[in-house]
mmCIF file of C-alpha atoms in Angstrom:
data_model
loop_
_atom_site.group_PDB
_atom_site.id
_atom_site.type_symbol
_atom_site.label_atom_id
_atom_site.label_comp_id
_atom_site.label_asym_id
_atom_site.label_seq_id
_atom_site.Cartn_x
_atom_site.Cartn_y
_atom_site.Cartn_z
ATOM 1 C CA UNK A 18 58.574 34.013 55.638
ATOM 2 C CA UNK A 19 61.576 32.299 57.137
ATOM 3 C CA UNK A 20 60.851 28.542 57.891
ATOM 4 C CA UNK A 21 61.936 28.859 61.552
ATOM 5 C CA UNK A 22 59.186 31.393 62.101
ATOM 6 C CA UNK A 23 56.179 29.658 60.752
ATOM 7 C CA UNK A 24 52.796 30.544 62.068
ATOM 8 C CA UNK A 25 50.451 27.494 63.326
ATOM 9 C CA UNK A 26 48.291 27.988 60.360
ATOM 10 C CA UNK A 27 51.373 27.517 58.109
ATOM 11 C CA UNK A 28 52.145 24.466 60.031
ATOM 12 C CA UNK A 29 48.683 23.052 59.694
ATOM 13 C CA UNK A 30 48.842 23.778 55.788
ATOM 14 C CA UNK A 31 52.311 22.016 55.621
ATOM 15 C CA UNK A 32 50.859 18.934 57.332
ATOM 16 C CA UNK A 33 47.695 18.868 55.097
ATOM 17 C CA UNK A 34 49.955 19.358 52.089
ATOM 18 C CA UNK A 35 51.895 16.247 52.937
ATOM 19 C CA UNK A 36 48.511 14.283 53.539
ATOM 20 C CA UNK A 37 48.840 14.183 57.212
ATOM 21 C CA UNK A 38 45.798 15.170 59.466
ATOM 22 C CA UNK A 39 46.846 17.865 61.815
ATOM 23 C CA UNK A 40 46.595 17.172 65.558
ATOM 24 C CA UNK A 41 47.999 19.235 68.504
ATOM 25 C CA UNK A 42 50.839 16.821 69.032
ATOM 26 C CA UNK A 43 51.816 16.604 65.359
ATOM 27 C CA UNK A 44 51.634 20.604 65.191
ATOM 28 C CA UNK A 45 53.816 20.973 68.221
ATOM 29 C CA UNK A 46 56.364 18.329 67.063
ATOM 30 C CA UNK A 47 56.576 20.174 63.657
ATOM 31 C CA UNK A 48 56.899 23.465 65.251
ATOM 32 C CA UNK A 49 59.779 22.146 67.314
ATOM 33 C CA UNK A 50 61.572 20.797 64.427
ATOM 34 C CA UNK A 51 61.089 23.938 62.388
ATOM 35 C CA UNK A 52 62.232 26.255 65.175
ATOM 36 C CA UNK A 53 65.125 23.814 66.362
ATOM 37 C CA UNK A 54 67.113 22.736 63.275
ATOM 38 C CA UNK A 55 69.366 20.773 65.785
ATOM 39 C CA UNK A 56 68.646 17.297 64.366
ATOM 40 C CA UNK A 57 67.196 16.174 67.525
ATOM 41 C CA UNK A 58 66.534 12.651 69.000
ATOM 42 C CA UNK A 59 62.965 11.530 69.993
ATOM 43 C CA UNK A 60 64.099 11.907 73.658
ATOM 44 C CA UNK A 61 65.309 15.561 73.096
ATOM 45 C CA UNK A 62 61.881 16.442 71.355
ATOM 46 C CA UNK A 63 59.782 14.471 74.132
ATOM 47 C CA UNK A 64 61.733 16.401 76.973
ATOM 48 C CA UNK A 65 61.240 19.641 75.212
ATOM 49 C CA UNK A 66 57.442 19.222 74.623
ATOM 50 C CA UNK A 67 56.154 17.104 77.636
ATOM 51 C CA UNK A 68 55.634 20.043 79.962
ATOM 52 C CA UNK A 69 53.573 21.845 77.518
ATOM 53 C CA UNK A 70 51.706 18.658 76.589
ATOM 54 C CA UNK A 71 51.647 16.645 79.636
ATOM 55 C CA UNK A 72 49.657 13.743 77.848
ATOM 56 C CA UNK A 73 52.516 13.582 75.364
ATOM 57 C CA UNK A 74 54.250 9.930 75.254
ATOM 58 C CA UNK A 75 57.543 8.996 73.660
ATOM 59 C CA UNK A 76 55.367 6.475 71.676
ATOM 60 C CA UNK A 77 53.498 9.408 70.183
ATOM 61 C CA UNK A 78 56.795 11.210 69.267
ATOM 62 C CA UNK A 79 58.201 8.056 67.760
ATOM 63 C CA UNK A 80 55.110 7.438 65.707
ATOM 64 C CA UNK A 81 54.825 11.042 64.520
ATOM 65 C CA UNK A 82 58.331 11.255 63.442
ATOM 66 C CA UNK A 83 57.729 7.997 61.581
ATOM 67 C CA UNK A 84 54.700 9.456 59.778
ATOM 68 C CA UNK A 85 56.677 12.758 58.851
ATOM 69 C CA UNK A 86 59.341 10.605 57.469
ATOM 70 C CA UNK A 87 56.895 8.361 55.457
ATOM 71 C CA UNK A 88 55.543 11.679 53.967
ATOM 72 C CA UNK A 89 59.009 13.205 53.418
ATOM 73 C CA UNK A 90 58.653 16.127 55.934
ATOM 74 C CA UNK A 91 61.765 14.833 57.645
ATOM 75 C CA UNK A 92 64.484 12.356 57.315
ATOM 76 C CA UNK A 93 65.927 9.948 59.723
ATOM 77 C CA UNK A 94 69.710 10.294 60.409
ATOM 78 C CA UNK A 95 71.607 7.191 61.503
ATOM 79 C CA UNK A 96 74.911 8.706 62.463
ATOM 80 C CA UNK A 97 75.513 6.364 65.347
ATOM 81 C CA UNK A 98 74.464 2.798 65.582
ATOM 82 C CA UNK A 99 72.323 3.482 68.808
ATOM 83 C CA UNK A 100 70.929 6.893 67.900
ATOM 84 C CA UNK A 101 68.478 8.047 65.361
ATOM 85 C CA UNK A 102 68.160 11.744 64.738
ATOM 86 C CA UNK A 103 65.705 13.743 62.830
ATOM 87 C CA UNK A 104 66.269 16.512 60.126
ATOM 88 C CA UNK A 105 63.487 18.784 58.935
ATOM 89 C CA UNK A 106 65.608 19.499 55.861
ATOM 90 C CA UNK A 107 64.705 16.670 53.589
ATOM 91 C CA UNK A 108 66.860 17.926 50.780
ATOM 92 C CA UNK A 109 70.089 15.968 49.865
ATOM 93 C CA UNK A 110 72.924 17.116 51.965
ATOM 94 C CA UNK A 111 75.720 15.757 54.341
ATOM 95 C CA UNK A 112 76.154 16.006 58.224
ATOM 96 C CA UNK A 113 79.060 16.274 60.569
ATOM 97 C CA UNK A 114 78.796 15.288 64.204
ATOM 98 C CA UNK A 115 81.205 16.421 66.942
ATOM 99 C CA UNK A 116 82.228 13.573 69.009
ATOM 100 C CA UNK A 117 82.826 15.847 71.970
ATOM 101 C CA UNK A 118 79.595 18.064 72.215
ATOM 102 C CA UNK A 119 77.328 16.070 70.027
ATOM 103 C CA UNK A 120 76.302 18.805 67.690
ATOM 104 C CA UNK A 121 75.256 17.830 64.251
ATOM 105 C CA UNK A 122 75.671 20.364 61.449
ATOM 106 C CA UNK A 123 74.834 20.195 57.750
ATOM 107 C CA UNK A 124 77.016 20.689 54.943
ATOM 108 C CA UNK A 125 76.620 20.912 50.962
ATOM 109 C CA UNK A 126 77.417 17.778 49.074
ATOM 110 C CA UNK A 127 77.166 19.186 45.380
ATOM 111 C CA UNK A 128 80.545 18.031 44.335
ATOM 112 C CA UNK A 129 79.803 14.452 45.629
ATOM 113 C CA UNK A 130 76.489 14.471 43.742
ATOM 114 C CA UNK A 131 78.552 15.250 40.411
ATOM 115 C CA UNK A 132 80.322 12.042 41.325
ATOM 116 C CA UNK A 133 77.030 10.200 42.008
ATOM 117 C CA UNK A 134 75.754 11.035 38.640
ATOM 118 C CA UNK A 135 78.361 8.488 37.090
ATOM 119 C CA UNK A 136 76.216 5.730 38.967
ATOM 120 C CA UNK A 137 73.310 6.609 36.622
ATOM 121 C CA UNK A 138 72.902 2.758 35.612
ATOM 122 C CA UNK A 139 72.155 1.878 39.382
ATOM 123 C CA UNK A 140 69.223 2.430 41.442
ATOM 124 C CA UNK A 141 70.078 4.529 44.354
ATOM 125 C CA UNK A 142 67.535 4.031 47.256
ATOM 126 C CA UNK A 143 69.469 6.135 50.028
ATOM 127 C CA UNK A 144 71.997 8.973 50.078
ATOM 128 C CA UNK A 145 73.955 9.427 53.252
ATOM 129 C CA UNK A 146 77.080 11.335 54.000
ATOM 130 C CA UNK A 147 78.473 11.550 57.453
ATOM 131 C CA UNK A 148 81.471 12.745 59.022
ATOM 132 C CA UNK A 149 82.545 12.542 62.776
ATOM 133 C CA UNK A 150 85.091 14.658 64.464
ATOM 134 C CA UNK A 151 85.679 17.462 66.674
ATOM 135 C CA UNK A 152 84.145 20.891 65.856
ATOM 136 C CA UNK A 153 86.008 24.047 65.676
ATOM 137 C CA UNK A 154 84.395 25.307 69.025
ATOM 138 C CA UNK A 155 85.382 22.147 70.981
ATOM 139 C CA UNK A 156 88.891 22.411 69.318
ATOM 140 C CA UNK A 157 89.171 25.965 70.684
ATOM 141 C CA UNK A 158 88.396 24.880 74.351
ATOM 142 C CA UNK A 159 90.978 22.127 74.489
#
C-alpha cells in the first residue's frame, strides 16, 4: 500500500514498531506527515490539525516531532536558520527550497554519496545537502 494512503491501524503499527506508544495526537501527526509530504513546520502541522483536535498545543506537536526524530520516523531539516521543517522520508536525500514560494522538494544524491565514500576514515554524524533558489513554477510566473 502506498505510504500516503496508510490506514490508522498501519500508523499504529508503524509507531509501535518504532517503540512509540500510540496516542490520538501522535497518530494524527504521523498521518498528516504521511499524507502531506511537504516538509512542514510545527506551525503548519498545528494549524492543519487543531480544528480536529481542539486540545492540541504547539508544545505537543514539538514534543511529538522530537520523539519521532529520536526514533528515526522523521528527520529535521535546518534549511533556514530560523525554521525547522520535518521530513517523513528519513532516507538520505537532498532538498531544494524555493525562496519565492517556500516549497521544499527532495532530490537524489547518489552521486554525492559516491564521493562521500572517499571519507571512509572519518565518522560522519550528519548528512545534509540543501540548495536554495527559484523553482520552475515561480520562474514561469515571472
